[in-house]
PDB file of C-alpha atoms in Angstrom:
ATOM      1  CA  UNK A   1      28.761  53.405   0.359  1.00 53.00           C
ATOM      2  CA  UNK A   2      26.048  51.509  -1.164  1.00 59.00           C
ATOM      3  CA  UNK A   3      22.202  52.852  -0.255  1.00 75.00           C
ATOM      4  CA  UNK A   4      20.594  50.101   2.237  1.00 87.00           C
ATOM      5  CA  UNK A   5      17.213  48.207   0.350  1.00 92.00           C
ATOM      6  CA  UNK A   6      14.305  48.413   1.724  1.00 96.00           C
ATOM      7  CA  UNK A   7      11.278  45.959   1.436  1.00 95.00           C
ATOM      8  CA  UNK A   8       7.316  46.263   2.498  1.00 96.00           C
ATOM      9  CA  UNK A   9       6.460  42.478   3.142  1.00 96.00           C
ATOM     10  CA  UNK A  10       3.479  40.211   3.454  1.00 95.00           C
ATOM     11  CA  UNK A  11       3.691  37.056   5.803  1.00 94.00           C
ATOM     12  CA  UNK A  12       1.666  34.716   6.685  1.00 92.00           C
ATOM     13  CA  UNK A  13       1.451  31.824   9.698  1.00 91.00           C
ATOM     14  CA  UNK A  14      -1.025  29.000   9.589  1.00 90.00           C
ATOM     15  CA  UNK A  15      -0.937  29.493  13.646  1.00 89.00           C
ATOM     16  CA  UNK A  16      -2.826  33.041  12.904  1.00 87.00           C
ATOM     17  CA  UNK A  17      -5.646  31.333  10.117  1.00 85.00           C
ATOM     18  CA  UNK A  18      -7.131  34.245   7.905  1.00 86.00           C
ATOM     19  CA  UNK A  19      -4.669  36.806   8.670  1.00 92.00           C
ATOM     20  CA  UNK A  20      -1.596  38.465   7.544  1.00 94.00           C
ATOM     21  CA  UNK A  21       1.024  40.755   9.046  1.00 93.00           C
ATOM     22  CA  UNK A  22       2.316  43.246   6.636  1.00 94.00           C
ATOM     23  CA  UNK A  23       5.731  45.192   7.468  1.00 94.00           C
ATOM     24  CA  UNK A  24       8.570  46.940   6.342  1.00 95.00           C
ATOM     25  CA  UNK A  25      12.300  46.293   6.808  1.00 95.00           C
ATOM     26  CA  UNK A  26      16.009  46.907   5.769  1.00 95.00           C
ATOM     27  CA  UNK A  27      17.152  43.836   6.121  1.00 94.00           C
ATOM     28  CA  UNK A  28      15.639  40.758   3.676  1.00 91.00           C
ATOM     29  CA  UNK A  29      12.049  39.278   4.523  1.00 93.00           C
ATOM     30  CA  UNK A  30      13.309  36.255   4.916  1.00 90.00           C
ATOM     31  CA  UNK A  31      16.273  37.264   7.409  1.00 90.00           C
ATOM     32  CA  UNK A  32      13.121  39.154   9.479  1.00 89.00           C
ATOM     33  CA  UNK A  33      10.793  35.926   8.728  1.00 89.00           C
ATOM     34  CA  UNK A  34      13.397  34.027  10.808  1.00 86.00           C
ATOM     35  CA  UNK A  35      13.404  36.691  13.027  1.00 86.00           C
ATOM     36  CA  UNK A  36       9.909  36.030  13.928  1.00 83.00           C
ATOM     37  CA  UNK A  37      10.532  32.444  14.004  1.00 77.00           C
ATOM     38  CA  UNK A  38      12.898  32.354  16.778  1.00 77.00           C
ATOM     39  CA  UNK A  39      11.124  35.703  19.053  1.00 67.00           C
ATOM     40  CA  UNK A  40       8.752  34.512  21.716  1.00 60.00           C
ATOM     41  CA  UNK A  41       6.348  37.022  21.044  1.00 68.00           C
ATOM     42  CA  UNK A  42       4.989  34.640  18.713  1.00 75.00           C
ATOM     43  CA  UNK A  43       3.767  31.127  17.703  1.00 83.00           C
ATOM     44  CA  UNK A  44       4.028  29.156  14.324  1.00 86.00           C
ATOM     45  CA  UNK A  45       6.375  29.225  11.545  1.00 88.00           C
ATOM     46  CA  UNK A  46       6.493  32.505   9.415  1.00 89.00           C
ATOM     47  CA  UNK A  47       6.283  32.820   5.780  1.00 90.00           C
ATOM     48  CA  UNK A  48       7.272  35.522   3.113  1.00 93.00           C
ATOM     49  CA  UNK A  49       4.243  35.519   0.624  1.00 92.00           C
ATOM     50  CA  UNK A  50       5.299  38.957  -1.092  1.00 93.00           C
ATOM     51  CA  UNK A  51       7.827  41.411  -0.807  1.00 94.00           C
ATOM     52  CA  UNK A  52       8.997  44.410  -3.068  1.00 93.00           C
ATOM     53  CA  UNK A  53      11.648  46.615  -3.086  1.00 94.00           C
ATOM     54  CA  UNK A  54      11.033  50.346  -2.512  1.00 96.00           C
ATOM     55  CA  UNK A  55      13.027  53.538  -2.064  1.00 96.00           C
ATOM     56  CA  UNK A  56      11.444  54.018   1.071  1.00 96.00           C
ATOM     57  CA  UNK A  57       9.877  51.825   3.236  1.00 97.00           C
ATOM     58  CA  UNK A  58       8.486  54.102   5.818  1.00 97.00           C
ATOM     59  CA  UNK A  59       6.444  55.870   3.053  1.00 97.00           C
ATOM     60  CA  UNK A  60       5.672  52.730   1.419  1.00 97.00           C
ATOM     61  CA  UNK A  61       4.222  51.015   4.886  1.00 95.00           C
ATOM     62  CA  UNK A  62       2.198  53.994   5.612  1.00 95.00           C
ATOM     63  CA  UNK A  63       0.670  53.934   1.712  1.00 96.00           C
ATOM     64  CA  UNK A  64      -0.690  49.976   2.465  1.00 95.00           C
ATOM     65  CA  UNK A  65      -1.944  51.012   5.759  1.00 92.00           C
ATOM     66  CA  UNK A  66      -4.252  53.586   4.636  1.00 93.00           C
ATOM     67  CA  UNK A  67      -5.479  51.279   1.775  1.00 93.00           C
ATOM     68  CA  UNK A  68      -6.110  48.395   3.615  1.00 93.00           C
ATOM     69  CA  UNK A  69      -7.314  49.710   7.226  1.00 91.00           C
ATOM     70  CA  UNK A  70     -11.119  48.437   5.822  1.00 91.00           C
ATOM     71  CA  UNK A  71      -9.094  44.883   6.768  1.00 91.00           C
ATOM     72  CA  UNK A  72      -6.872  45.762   9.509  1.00 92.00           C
ATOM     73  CA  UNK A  73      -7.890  42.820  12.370  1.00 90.00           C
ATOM     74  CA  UNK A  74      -8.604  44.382  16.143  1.00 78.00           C
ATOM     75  CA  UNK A  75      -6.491  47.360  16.033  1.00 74.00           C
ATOM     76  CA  UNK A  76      -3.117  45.267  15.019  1.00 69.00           C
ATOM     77  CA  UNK A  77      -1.282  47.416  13.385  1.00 72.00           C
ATOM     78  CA  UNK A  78       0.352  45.475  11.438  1.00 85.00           C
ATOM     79  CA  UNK A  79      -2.058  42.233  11.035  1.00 92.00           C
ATOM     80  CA  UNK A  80      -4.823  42.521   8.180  1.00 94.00           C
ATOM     81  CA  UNK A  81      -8.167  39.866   7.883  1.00 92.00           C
ATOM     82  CA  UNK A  82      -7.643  40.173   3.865  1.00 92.00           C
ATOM     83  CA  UNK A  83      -6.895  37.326   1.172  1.00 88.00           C
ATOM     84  CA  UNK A  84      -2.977  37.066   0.386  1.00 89.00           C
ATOM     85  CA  UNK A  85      -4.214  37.478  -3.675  1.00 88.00           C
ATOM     86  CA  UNK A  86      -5.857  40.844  -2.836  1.00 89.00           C
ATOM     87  CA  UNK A  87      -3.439  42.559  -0.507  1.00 92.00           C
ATOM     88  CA  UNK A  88      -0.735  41.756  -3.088  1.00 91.00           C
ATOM     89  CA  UNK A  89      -2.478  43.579  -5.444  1.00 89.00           C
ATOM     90  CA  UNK A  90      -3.416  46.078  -3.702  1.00 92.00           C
ATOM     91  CA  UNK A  91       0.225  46.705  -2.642  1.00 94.00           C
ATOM     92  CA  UNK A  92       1.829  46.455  -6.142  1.00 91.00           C
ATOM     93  CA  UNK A  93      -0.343  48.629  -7.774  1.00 92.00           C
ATOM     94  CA  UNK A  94      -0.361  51.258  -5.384  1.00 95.00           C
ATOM     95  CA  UNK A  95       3.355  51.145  -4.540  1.00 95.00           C
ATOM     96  CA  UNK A  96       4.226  50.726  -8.738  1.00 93.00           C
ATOM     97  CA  UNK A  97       1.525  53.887  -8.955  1.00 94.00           C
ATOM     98  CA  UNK A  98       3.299  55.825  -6.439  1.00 95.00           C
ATOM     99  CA  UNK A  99       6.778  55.169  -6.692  1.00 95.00           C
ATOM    100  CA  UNK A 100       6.699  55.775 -10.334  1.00 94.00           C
ATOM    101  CA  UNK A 101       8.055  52.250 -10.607  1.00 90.00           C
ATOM    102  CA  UNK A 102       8.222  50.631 -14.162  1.00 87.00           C
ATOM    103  CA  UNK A 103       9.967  47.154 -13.439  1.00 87.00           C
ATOM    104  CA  UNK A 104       9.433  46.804  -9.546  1.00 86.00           C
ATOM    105  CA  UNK A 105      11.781  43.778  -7.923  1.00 85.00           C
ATOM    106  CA  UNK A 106       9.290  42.074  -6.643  1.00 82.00           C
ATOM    107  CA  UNK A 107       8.905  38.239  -5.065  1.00 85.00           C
ATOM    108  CA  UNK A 108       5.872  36.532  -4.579  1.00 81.00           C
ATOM    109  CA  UNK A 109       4.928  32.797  -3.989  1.00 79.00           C
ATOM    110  CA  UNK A 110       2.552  32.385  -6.963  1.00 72.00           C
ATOM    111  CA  UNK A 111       2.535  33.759 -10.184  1.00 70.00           C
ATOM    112  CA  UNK A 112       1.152  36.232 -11.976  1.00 68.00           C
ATOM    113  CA  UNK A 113      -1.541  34.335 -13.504  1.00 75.00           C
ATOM    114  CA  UNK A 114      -2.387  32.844 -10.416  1.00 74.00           C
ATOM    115  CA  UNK A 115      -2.805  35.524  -8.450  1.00 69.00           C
ATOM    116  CA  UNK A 116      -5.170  37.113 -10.984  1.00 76.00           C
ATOM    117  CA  UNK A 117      -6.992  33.962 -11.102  1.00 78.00           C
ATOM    118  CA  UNK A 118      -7.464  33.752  -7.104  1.00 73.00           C
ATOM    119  CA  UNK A 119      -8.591  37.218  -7.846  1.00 74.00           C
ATOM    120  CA  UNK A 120     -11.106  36.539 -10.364  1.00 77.00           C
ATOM    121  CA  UNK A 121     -12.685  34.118  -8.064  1.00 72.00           C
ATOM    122  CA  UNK A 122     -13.352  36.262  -5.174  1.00 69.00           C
ATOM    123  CA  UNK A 123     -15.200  39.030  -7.784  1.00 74.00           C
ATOM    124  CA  UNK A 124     -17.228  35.799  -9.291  1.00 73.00           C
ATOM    125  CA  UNK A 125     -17.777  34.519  -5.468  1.00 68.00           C
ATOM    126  CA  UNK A 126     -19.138  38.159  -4.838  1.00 67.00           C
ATOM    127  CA  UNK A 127     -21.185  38.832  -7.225  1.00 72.00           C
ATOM    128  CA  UNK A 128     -22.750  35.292  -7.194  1.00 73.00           C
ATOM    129  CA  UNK A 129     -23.575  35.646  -3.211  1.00 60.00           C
ATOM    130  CA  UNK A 130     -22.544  38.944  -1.817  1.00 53.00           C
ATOM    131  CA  UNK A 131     -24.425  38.376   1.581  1.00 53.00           C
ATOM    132  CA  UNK A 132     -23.235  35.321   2.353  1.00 57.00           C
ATOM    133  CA  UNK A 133     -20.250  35.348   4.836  1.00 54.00           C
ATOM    134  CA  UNK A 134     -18.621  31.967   3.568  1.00 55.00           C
ATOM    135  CA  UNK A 135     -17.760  34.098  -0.063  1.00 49.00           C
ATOM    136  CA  UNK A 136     -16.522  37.187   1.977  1.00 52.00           C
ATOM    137  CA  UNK A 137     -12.714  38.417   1.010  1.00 53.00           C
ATOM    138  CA  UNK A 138     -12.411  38.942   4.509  1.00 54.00           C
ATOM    139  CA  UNK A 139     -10.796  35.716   5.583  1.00 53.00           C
ATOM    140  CA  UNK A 140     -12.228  34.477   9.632  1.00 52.00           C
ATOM    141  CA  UNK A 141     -10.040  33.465  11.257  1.00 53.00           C
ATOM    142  CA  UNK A 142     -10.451  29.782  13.825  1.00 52.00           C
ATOM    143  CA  UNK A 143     -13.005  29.894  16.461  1.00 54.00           C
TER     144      UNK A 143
END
């Protein structure tokens, strides 16, 4: 019998503005994206930003929490005020570094190159006006 995959996820809703809910599952993201979609629980159409394949989700979900609680959004456990560009690196690095894993299966909306440009602008945004709230990587969300 074949071992069941398991993913660690980022989504993202435009109902929820400047937040993300990270996860882990065994079925696909997008199978549990629709899942979302259709449960009452919550508003506004879900999508998959990021997902990787790991050998063990449980461990994997619990490595992201602890290196993004600085962004984790009232408590939610699973809902982070963080840019999509940063959390995705975050994750990969720390889930490639841990897992050992040379050629992770990973998907992501953007690429490579612009992820690590959106990147590159938050640092420059930073360092040009760290006080100001508008250059944060902390997205607000609505009032």
């Amino acid at each position: 019998m074949a071992e069941q995959r398991q993913f660690v996820y980022i989504l993202s809703n435009k109902e929820y503005d400047g937040l993300i809910k990270i996860g882990k599952t065994t079925i696909h993201p997008e199978v549990r994206a629709n899942e979302m979609r259709r449960g009452t629980e919550s508003i506004g159409i879900w999508e998959v930003e990021w997902h990787m394949i790991v050998p063990n989700c449980n461990v994997a979900e619990n490595l992201i929490k602890g290196i993004l609680k600085e962004y984790l959004f009232q408590r939610r456990k699973e809902f982070y005020s963080v840019e999509i560009p940063i959390a995705i690196k975050l994750c990969e690095e720390t889930l490639k570094t841990y897992f050992k894993i040379e050629k992770p299966e990973i998907f992501t909306k953007r690429s490579a190159i612009q992820l690590e440009a959106l990147i590159e602008i938050q640092k420059l945004k930073m360092e040009l006006n760290w006080d100001n709230p508008d250059f944060s990587l902390r997205r607000k969300p609505k009032e």
